[in-house]
Coordinates of C-alpha atoms in Angstrom, one line a residue:
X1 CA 23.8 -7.6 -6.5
X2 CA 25.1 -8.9 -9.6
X3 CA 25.9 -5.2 -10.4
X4 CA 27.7 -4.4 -7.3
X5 CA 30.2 -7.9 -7.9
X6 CA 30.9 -6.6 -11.0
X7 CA 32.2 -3.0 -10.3
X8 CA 33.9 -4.5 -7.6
X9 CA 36.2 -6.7 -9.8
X10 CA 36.9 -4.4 -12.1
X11 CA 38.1 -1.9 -9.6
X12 CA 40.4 -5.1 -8.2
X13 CA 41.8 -5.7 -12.0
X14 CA 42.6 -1.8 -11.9
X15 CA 44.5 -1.7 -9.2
X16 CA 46.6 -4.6 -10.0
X17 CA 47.5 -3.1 -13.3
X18 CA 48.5 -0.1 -11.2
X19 CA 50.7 -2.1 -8.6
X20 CA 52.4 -3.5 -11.9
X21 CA 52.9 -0.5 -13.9
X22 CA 54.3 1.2 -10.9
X23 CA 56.4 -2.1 -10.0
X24 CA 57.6 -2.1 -13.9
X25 CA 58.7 1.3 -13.9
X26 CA 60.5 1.0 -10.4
X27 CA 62.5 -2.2 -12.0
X28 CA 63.3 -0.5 -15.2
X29 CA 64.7 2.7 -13.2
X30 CA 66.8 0.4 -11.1
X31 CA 68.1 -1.5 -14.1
X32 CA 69.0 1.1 -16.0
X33 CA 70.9 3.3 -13.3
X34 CA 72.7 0.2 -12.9
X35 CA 73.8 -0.3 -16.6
X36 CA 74.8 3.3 -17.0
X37 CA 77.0 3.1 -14.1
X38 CA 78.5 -0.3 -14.9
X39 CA 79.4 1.0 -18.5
X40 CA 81.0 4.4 -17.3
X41 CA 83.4 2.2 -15.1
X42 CA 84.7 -0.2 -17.8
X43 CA 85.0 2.0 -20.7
X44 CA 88.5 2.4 -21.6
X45 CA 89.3 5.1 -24.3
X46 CA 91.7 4.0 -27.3
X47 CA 92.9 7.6 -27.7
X48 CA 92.2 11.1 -26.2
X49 CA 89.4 11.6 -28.6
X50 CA 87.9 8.8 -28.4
X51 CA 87.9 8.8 -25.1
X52 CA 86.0 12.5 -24.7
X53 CA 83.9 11.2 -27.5
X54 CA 83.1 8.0 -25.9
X55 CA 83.3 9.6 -22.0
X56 CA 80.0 12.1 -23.4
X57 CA 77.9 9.9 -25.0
X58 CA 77.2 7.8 -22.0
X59 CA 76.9 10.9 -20.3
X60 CA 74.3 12.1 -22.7
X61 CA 72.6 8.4 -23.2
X62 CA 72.1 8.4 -19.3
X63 CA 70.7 12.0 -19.2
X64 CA 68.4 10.7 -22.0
X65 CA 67.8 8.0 -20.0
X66 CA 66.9 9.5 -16.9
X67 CA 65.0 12.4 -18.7
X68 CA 62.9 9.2 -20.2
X69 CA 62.1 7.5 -16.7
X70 CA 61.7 11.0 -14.7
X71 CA 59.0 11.6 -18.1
X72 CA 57.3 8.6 -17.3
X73 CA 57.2 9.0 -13.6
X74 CA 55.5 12.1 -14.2
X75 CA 53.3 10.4 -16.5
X76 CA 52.4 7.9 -13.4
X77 CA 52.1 10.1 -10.7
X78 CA 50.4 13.0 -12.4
X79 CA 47.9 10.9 -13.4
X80 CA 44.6 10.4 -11.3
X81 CA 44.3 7.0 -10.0
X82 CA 40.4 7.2 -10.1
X83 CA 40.7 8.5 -13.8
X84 CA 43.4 6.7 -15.7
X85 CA 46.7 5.3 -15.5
X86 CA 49.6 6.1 -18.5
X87 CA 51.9 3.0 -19.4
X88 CA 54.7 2.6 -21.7
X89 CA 54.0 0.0 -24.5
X90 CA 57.6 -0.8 -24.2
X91 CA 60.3 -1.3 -21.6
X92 CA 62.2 2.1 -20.9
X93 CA 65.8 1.1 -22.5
X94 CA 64.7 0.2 -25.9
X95 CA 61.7 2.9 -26.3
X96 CA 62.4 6.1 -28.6
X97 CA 60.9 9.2 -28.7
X98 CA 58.4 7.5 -31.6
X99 CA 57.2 5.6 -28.7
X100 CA 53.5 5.9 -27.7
X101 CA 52.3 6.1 -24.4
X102 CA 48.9 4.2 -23.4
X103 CA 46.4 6.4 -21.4
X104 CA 43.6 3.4 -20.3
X105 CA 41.0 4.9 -18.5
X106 CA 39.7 3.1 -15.4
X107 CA 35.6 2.3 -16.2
X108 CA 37.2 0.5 -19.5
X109 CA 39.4 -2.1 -18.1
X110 CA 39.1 -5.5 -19.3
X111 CA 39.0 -8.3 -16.4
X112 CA 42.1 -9.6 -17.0
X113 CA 45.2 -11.1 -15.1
X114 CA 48.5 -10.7 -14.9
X115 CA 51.0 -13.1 -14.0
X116 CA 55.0 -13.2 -13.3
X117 CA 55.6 -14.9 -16.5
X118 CA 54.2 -12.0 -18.4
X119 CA 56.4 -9.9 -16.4
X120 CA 59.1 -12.0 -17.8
X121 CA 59.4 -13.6 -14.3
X122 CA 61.7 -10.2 -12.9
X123 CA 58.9 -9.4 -10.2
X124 CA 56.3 -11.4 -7.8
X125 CA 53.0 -10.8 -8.2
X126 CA 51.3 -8.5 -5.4
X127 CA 48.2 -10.3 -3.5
X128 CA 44.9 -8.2 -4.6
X129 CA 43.7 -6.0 -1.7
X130 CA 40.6 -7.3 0.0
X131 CA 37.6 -5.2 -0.2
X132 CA 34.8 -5.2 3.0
X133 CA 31.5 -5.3 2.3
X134 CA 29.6 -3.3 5.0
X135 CA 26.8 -5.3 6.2
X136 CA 23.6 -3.2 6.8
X137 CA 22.3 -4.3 10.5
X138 CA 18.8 -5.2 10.7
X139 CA 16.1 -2.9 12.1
X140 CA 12.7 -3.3 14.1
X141 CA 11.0 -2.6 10.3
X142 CA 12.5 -5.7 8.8
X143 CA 12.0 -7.7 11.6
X144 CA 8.3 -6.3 11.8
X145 CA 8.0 -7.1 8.2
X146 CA 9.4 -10.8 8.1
X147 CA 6.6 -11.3 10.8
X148 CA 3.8 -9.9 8.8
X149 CA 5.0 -11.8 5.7
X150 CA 5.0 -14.8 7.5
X151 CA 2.0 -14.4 9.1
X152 CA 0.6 -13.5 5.0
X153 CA 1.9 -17.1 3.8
X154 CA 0.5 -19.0 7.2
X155 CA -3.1 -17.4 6.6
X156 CA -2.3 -18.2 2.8
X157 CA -1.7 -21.9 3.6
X158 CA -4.5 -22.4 5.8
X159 CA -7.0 -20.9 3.6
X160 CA -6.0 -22.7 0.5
X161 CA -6.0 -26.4 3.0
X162 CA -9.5 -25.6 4.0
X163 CA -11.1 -25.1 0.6
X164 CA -8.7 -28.3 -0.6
X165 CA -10.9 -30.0 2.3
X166 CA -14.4 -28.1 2.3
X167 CA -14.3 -28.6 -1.9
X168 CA -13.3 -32.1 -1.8
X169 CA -16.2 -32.8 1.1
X170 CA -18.3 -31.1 -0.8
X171 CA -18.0 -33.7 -4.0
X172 CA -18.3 -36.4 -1.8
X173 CA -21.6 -35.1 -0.6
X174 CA -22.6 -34.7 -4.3
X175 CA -23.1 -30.9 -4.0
X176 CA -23.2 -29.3 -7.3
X177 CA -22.1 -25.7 -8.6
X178 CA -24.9 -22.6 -8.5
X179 CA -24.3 -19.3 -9.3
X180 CA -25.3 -16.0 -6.7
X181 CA -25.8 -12.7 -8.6
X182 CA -24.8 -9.2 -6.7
X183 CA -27.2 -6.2 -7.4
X184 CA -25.2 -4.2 -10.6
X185 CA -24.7 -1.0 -11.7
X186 CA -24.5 0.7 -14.8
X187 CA -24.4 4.2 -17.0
X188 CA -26.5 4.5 -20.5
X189 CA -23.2 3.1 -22.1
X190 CA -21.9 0.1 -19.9
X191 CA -22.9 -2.0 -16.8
X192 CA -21.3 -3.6 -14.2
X193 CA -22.1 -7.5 -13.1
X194 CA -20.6 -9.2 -10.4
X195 CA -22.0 -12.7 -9.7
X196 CA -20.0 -15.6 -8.1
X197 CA -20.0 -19.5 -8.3
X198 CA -20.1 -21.7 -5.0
X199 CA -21.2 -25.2 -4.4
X200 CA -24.0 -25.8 -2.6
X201 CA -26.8 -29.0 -1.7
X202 CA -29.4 -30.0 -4.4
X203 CA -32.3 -27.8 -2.9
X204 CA -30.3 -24.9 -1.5
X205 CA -32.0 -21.2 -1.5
X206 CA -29.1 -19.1 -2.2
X207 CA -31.2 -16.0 -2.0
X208 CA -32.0 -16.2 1.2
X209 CA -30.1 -13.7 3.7
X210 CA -28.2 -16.5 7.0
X211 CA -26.3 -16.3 9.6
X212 CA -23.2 -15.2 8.7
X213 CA -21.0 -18.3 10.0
X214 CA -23.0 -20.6 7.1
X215 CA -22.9 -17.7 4.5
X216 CA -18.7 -17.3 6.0
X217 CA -18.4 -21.1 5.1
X218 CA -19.6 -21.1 1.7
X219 CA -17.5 -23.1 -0.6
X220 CA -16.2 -21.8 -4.0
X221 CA -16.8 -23.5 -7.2
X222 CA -13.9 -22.0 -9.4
X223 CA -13.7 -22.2 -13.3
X224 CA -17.6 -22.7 -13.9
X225 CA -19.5 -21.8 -17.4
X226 CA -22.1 -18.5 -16.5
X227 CA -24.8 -17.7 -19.0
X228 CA -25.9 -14.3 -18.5
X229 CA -28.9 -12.5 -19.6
X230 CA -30.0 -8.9 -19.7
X231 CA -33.9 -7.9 -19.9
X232 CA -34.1 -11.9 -21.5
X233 CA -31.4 -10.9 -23.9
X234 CA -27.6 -13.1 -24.0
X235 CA -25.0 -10.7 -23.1
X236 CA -22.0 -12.4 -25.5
X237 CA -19.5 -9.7 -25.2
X238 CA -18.0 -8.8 -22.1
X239 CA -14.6 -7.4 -20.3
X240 CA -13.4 -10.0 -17.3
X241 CA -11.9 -7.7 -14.6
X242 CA -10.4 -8.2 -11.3
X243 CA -11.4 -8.1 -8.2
X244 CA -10.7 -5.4 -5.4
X245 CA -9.3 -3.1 -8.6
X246 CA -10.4 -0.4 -11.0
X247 CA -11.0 -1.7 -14.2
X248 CA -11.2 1.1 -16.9
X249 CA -13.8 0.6 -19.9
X250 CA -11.5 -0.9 -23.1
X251 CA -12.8 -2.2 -25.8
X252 CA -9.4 -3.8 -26.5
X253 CA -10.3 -6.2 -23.6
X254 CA -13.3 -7.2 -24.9
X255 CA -14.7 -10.8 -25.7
X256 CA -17.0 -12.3 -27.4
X257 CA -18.6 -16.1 -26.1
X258 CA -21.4 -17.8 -25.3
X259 CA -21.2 -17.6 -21.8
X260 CA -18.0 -16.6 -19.3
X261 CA -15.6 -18.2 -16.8
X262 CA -15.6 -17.5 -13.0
X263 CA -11.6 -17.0 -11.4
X264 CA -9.8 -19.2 -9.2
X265 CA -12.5 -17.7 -6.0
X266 CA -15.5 -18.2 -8.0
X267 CA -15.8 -14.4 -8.7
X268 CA -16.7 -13.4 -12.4
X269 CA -16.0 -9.3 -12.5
X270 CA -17.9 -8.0 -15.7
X271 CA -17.7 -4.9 -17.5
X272 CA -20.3 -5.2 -20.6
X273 CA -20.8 -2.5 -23.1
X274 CA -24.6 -1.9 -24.5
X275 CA -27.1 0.8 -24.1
X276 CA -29.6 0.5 -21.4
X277 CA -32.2 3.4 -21.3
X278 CA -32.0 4.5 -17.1
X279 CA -34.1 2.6 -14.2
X280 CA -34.4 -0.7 -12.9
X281 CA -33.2 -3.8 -15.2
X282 CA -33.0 -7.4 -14.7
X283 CA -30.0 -9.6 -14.6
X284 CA -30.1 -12.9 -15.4
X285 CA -27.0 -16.1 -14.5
X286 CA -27.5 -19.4 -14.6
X287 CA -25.0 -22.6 -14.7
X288 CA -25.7 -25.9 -15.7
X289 CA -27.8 -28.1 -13.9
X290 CA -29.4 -25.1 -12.2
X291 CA -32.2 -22.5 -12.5
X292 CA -31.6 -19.5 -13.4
X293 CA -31.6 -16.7 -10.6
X294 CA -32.5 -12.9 -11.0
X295 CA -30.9 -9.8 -9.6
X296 CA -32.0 -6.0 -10.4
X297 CA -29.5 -3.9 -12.3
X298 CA -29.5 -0.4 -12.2
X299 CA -28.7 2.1 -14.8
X300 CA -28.6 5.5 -13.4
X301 CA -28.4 8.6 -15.7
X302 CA -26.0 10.3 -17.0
X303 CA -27.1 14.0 -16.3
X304 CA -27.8 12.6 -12.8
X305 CA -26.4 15.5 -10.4
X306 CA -25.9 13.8 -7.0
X307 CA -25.1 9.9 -5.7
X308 CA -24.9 8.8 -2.3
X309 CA -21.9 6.6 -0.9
X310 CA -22.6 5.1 2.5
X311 CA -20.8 3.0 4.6
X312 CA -23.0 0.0 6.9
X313 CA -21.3 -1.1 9.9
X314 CA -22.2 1.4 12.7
X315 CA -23.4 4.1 9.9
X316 CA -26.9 2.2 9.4
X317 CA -26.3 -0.6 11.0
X318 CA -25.2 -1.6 14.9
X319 CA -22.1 -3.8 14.4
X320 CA -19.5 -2.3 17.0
X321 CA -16.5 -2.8 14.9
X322 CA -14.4 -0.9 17.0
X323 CA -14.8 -4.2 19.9
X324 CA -13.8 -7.4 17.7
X325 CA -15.8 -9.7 19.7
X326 CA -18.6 -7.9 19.5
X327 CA -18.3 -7.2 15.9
X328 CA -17.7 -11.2 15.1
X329 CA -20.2 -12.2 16.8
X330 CA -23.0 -9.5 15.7
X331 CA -21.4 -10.7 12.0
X332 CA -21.8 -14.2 12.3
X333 CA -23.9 -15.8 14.7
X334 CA -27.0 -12.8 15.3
X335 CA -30.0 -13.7 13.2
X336 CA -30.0 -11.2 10.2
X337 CA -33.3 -10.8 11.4
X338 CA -32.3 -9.3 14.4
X339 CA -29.4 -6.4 13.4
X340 CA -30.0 -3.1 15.1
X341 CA -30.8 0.1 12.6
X342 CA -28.8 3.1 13.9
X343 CA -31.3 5.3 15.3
X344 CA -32.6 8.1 12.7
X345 CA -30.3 6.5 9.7
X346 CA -33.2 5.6 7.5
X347 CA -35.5 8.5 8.0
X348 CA -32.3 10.8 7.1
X349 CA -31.9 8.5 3.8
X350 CA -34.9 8.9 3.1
X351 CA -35.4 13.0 2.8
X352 CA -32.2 12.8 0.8
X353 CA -34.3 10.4 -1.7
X354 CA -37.0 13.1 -1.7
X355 CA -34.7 16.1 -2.4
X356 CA -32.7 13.9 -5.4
X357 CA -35.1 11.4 -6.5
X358 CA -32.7 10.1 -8.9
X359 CA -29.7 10.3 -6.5
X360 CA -28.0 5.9 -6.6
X361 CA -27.3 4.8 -3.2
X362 CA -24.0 3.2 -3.3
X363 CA -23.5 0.6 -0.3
X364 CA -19.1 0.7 0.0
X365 CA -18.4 -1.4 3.1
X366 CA -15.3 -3.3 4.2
X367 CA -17.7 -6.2 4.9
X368 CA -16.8 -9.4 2.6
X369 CA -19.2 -10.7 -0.1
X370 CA -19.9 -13.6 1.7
X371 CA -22.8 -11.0 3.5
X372 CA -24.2 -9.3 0.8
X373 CA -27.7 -11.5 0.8
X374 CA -27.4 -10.5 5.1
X375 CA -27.4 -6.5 4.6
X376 CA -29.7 -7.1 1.7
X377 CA -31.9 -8.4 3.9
X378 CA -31.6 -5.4 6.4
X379 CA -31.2 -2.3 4.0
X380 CA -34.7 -3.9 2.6
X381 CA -36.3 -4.6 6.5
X382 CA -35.3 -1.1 7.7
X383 CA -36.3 0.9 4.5
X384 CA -33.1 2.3 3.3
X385 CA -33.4 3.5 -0.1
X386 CA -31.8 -0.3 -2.3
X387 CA -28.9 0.5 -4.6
X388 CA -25.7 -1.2 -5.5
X389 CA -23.1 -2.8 -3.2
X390 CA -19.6 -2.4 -3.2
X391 CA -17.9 -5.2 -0.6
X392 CA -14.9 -6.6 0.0
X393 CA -13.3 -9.9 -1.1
X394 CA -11.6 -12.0 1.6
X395 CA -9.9 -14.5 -0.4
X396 CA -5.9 -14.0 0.1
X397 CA -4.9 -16.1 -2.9
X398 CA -5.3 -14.2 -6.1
X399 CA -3.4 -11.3 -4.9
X400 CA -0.9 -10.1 -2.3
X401 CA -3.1 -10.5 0.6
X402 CA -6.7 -9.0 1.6
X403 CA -7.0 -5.1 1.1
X404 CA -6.9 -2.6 4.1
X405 CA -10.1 -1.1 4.2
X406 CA -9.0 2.1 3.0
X407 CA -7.4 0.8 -0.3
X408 CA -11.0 -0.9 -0.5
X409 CA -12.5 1.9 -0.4
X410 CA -10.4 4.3 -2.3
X411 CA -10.0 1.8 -5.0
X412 CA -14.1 1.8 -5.3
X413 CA -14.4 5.7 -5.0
X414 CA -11.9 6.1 -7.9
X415 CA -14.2 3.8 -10.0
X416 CA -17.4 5.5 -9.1
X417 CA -15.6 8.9 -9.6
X418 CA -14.8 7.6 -13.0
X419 CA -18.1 6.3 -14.1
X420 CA -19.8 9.4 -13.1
X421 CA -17.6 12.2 -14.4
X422 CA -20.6 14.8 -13.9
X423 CA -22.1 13.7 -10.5
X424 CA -21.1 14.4 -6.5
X425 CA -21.2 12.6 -4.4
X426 CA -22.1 12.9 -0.3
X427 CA -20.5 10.8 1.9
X428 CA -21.9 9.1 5.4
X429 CA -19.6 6.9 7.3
X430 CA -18.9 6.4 11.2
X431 CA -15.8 7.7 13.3
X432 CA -15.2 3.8 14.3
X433 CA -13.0 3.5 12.0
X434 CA -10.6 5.3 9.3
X435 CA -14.0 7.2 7.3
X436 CA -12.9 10.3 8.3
X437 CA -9.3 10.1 7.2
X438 CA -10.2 7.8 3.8
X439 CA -12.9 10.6 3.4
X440 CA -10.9 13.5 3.8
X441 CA -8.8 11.4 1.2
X442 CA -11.1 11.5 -1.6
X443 CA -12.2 15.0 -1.3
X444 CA -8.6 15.9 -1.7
X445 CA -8.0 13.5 -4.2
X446 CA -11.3 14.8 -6.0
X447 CA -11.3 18.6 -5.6
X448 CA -15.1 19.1 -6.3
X449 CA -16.9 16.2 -6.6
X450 CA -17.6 16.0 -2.7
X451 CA -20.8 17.8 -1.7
X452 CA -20.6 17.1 1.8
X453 CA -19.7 14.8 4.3
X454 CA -21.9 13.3 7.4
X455 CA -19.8 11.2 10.0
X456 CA -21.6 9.4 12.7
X457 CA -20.3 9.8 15.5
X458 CA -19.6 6.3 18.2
X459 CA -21.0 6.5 22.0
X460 CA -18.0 5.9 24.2
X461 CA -19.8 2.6 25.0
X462 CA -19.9 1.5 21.1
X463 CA -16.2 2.2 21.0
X464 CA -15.2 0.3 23.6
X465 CA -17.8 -2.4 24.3
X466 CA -19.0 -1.2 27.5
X467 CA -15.5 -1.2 28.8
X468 CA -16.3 2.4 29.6
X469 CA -14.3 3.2 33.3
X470 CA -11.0 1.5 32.3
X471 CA -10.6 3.6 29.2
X472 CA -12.2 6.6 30.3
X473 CA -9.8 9.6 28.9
X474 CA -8.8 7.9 25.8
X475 CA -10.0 8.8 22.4
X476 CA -11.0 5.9 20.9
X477 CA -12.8 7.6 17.6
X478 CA -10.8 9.2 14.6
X479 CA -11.0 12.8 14.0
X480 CA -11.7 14.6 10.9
X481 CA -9.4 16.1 9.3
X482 CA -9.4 19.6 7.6
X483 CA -11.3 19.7 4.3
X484 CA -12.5 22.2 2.1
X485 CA -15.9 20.3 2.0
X486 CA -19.1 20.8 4.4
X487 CA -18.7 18.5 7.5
X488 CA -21.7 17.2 9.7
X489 CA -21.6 15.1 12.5
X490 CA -24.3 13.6 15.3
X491 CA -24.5 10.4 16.9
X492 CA -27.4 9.7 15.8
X493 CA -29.6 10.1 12.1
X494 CA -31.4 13.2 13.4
X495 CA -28.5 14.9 14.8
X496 CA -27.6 15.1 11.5
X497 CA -30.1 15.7 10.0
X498 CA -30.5 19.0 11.8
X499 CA -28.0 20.2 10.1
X500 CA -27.3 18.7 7.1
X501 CA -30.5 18.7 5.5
X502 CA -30.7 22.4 5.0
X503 CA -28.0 22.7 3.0
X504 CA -28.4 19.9 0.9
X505 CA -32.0 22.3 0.4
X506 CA -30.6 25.2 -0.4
X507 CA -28.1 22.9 -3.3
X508 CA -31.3 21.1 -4.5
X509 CA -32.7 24.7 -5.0
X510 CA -29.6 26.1 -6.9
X511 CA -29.4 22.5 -9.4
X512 CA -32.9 23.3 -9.7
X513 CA -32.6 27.1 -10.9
X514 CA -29.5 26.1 -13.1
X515 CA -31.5 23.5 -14.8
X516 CA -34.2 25.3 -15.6
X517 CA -32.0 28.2 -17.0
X518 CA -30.2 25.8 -19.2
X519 CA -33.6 24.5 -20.5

C-alpha cells in the first residue's frame, strides 16, 4: 500500500512540472512576440543605412527568436509524456545556441514543489489533478472468509478460557503433573517419541483406556521436565519437533540435556538419533513426583518390503462419522469396552500379518490424542495386529487452527514415505469420508510406493444414521478416483478380502523369488 502512495505522488509531481514547463513556454512565446513587435514600431532610423541595417536585425532577431520557441515547442510536444519531458534551463530571450536543454525522464523525478515565486510570480499555480482510487467491491469469498476467521479466534478464545479455568481448578484441587507416553516408532538409525504432560489426581491410572468425555477433558500441564529412557538407558540428545508437521532428521537441531521440555499443549515431539537393532523396545518417561510409565517402541527394519497404513473410524471400528451425533456420542460417552469391530476387519489384518510378517501397522486416524489409550484398548480387544499411532492434535493455539483431516493425513504419509524410502505401503480406509480422494493423493504424489488400496465401503444406513427414506437417491459416500494403483472395495473385511488377498499372494511370491535371487 505504501508502494502504491508512492508511485502515485510521483506521477502527481510529474505532471505539475509538465503543466509548468508548458505554462513557461506559453508565457515566454507571448512575451517575446510582444517585445519584437513593440521594438519594430518605435525604431526610428538616423539615416538610410542605418535604418535598413537596423530595420533587418530585428527582423532577423525575431526569426531567431521564433525559430528558438518553435525548437522548443517541438522539444515539448515531440516528447512522450509517459517517457520524459525536455526543458530549457533558461528563459527563451536570454538563451544561446550554447544553451542546454534538460531531458528528465519521468520514474526519476524528485518530489518536489513548485510555487509562483519560483516562477517569479508571472503565473498561478495549477491545482494538482485528483487521482480515483478504484475500490475493489467485496465478494461472497471475503465475506465467507471473515466468518470463518472469526469463528477461528471465538473457538481460539474459548479454548484458551477453559484451560485458564480447568488448570487453575486443577491447582486448587492439588493435582499434580504426569506424563502419558504414545506407542513410537523408529528405523535402525532414529526413533520417534511422542509422550505428553497433563495434570491429573494423586492416584490417577493414566493407562487405562475411559470414556472419551473424561479422556476429552484432560487438562494440560505445559512446560514440565520429561526424563526419558530407552531399554533403561537416558536418551540425552534429542530433536524437539512440532506437532501436526514433518520434521526431517537434522543433526543441526540436535540437543543435548538431561531431560526435555513439553510445549505450550503438553506435547513433547521427539526425534532421537541412536541405533536400535529391529523389534519391540521399551520406552521409558517420567516427571517428578511420579512413577515412571512404560510404552513399547518399535524399530522396524530397514530392508522391510511392505507397511500397512489404516485408518479406525468405520475401517475397523463402528463410529458413523458420516452422522455427527452418532459419531460424538459413539466418541465420547460408549464404554470403550463396548465399540463395534467392523465385521471381517481383523481376520483380513490378520492374513496380511501372515503373508508380511514384518509388515508395521501404522494406525493414521483424524481422531485427537486425547483417545489414543481408547483405540488401544480396542485394536488390543479385537486382535488387530498393535503398531504405532498417528492422531491428531486438537489444540488451536500453537498454530493457525486444527488441521483438515486431509492435511493430517498427507502431512503423516509424507513422513512415513520419508522414513521408509524402500517400503510400500497398502492403504485401508472407509468411503465416509475423504480416504479415497486423500488416497488417490498420495499414490499420485508417490508414484510407486502404493501397493494397493482397500476402501470400505458405508451401508446407506451408516451414512446417514438411519435416515435412509428421506435421502434415498443421494450419494452420500466419496468415489474413488482414477489411480494407477490396484483398488478393492467391499463393505465388509471379507468382501475384501476376496479379492485383495490374492494379489497381495502373488506380490509376496514375487518379493520372495527376488530375495532369494539377490541372496
Amino acid at each position: 500500500m505504501a508502494k502504491r502512495s508512492a508511485q502515485e505522488q510521483e506521477l502527481r509531481n510529474v505532471k505539475r512540472i509538465l503543466e509548468y514547463a508548458l505554462h513557461d513556454v506559453k508565457h515566454e512565446t507571448q512575451h517575446v512576440r510582444a517585445s519584437v513587435t513593440h521594438g519594430t514600431k518605435t525604431a526610428q532610423p538616423e539615416s538610410a543605412a542605418a535604418s535598413k541595417t537596423d530595420g533587418e536585425a530585428p527582423a532577423q532577431n525575431a526569426q531567431s527568436v521564433n525559430t528558438e520557441v518553435a525548437q522548443s515547442a517541438d522539444v515539448t510536444e515531440t516528447v512522450p509524456a509517459e517517457t520524459a519531458v525536455a526543458l530549457p534551463t533558461t528563459s527563451v530571450v536570454t538563451a544561446n545556441d550554447a544553451t542546454p536543454t534538460v531531458l528528465i525522464p519521468l520514474g526519476s523525478v524528485a518530489h518536489t514543489s513548485i510555487t509562483a515565486e519560483e516562477e517569479g510570480g508571472s503565473c498561478p499555480v495549477p491545482e494538482p489533478t485528483r487521482v480515483r482510487r478504484r475500490v475493489r467491491r467485496r465478494t461472497k469469498a471475503d465475506l465467507f472468509g471473515d466468518i470463518k476467521n472469526m469463528a477461528r479466534g471465538s473457538i481460539t478464545g474459548l479454548f484458551s478460557f477453559w484451560l485458564n479455568i480447568s488448570t487453575t481448578l486443577a491447582k486448587m484441587l492439588n493435582w499434580y503433573p504426569c506424563v502419558k507416553p504414545y506407542v513410537g516408532y523408529g528405523t535402525e538409525e532414529f526413533s520417534r517419541l511422542i509422550c505428553r504432560t497433563l495434570y491429573a489426581p494423586h492416584n490417577a491410572r493414566i493407562d487405562r483406556p475411559e470414556r472419551g468425555i473424561r479422556e476429552m477433558l484432560q487438562v494440560p500441564a505445559p512446560h514440565q521436565r520429561v526424563y526419558i529412557n530407552i531399554d533403561n538407558v537416558p536418551l540425552k540428545t534429542v530433536q524437539i519437533g512440532e506437532m501436526e508437521i514433518y520434521d526431517p532428521v537434522d543433526p543441526a537441531k540436535n540437543k543435548t540435556a538431561n531431560y526435555s521440555v513439553s510445549d505450550s499443549c503438553g506435547y513433547l515431539d521427539l526425534l532421537a538419533e541412536h541405533k536400535l537393532a529391529p523389534g519391540t523396545h521399551t520406552c521409558t518417561v517420567r516427571v517428578k513426583h511420579r512413577p515412571p510409565v512404560d510404552a513399547p517402541l518399535y524399530i522396524i527394519p530397514d530392508d522391510c518390503p511392505v507397511g500397512i497404513i489404516s485408518d479406525v473410524d468405520d475401517t475397523i471400528m463402528v463410529t458413523q462419522v458420516p452422522t455427527v451425533w452418532k459419531a460424538a456420542y459413539n466418541m465420547l460417552f460408549l464404554s470403550p469396552h463396548k465399540r463395534a469391530s467392523v465385521p471381517g476387519m481383523s481376520v483380513l489384518y490378520t492374513k496380511v500379518r501372515d503373508l508380511f510378517p514384518d509388515a508395521p501397522f501404522f494406525y493414521l486416524s483424524t481422531s485427537p490424542w486425547n483417545v489414543e489409550q481408547q483405540i488401544r484398548g480396542f485394536i488390543r480387544d479385537y486382535g488387530f495386529p498393535d503398531g504405532p499411532m498417528l492422531l491428531r492434535d486438537l489444540d488451536p493455539r500453537p498454530k493457525r487452527f486444527v488441521p483438515s483431516g486431509v492435511d493430517h493425513k498427507l502431512e503423516y504419509a509424507e513422513q512415513l514415505m520419508e522414513d521408509f524410502p524402500n517400503m510400500k505401503f497398502i492403504l485401508f480406509g472407509d468411503d465416509g469420508q475423504k480416504d479415497p480422494t486423500t488416497y488417490a493423493t498420495i499414490a499420485k504424489r508417490y508414484p510407486g510406493r502404493v501397493l494397493a488400496i482397500g476402501i470400505r465401503q458405508l451401508s446407506a444406513r451408516e451414512a446417514t444414521g438411519g435416515i435412509v427414506g428421506s435421502l434415498s437417491g443421494l450419494s452420500l459416500s466419496h468415489p474413488m478416483p482414477e489411480v494407477d494403483v490396484p483398488v478393492f472395495t467391499g463393505n465388509t473385511g471379507t468382501n475384501i478380502m476376496k479379492t485383495m488377498l490374492p494379489y497381495l499372494k502373488q506380490f509376496a511370491k514375487e518379493a520372495a523369488r527376488g530375495t532369494s535371487a539377490t541372496r
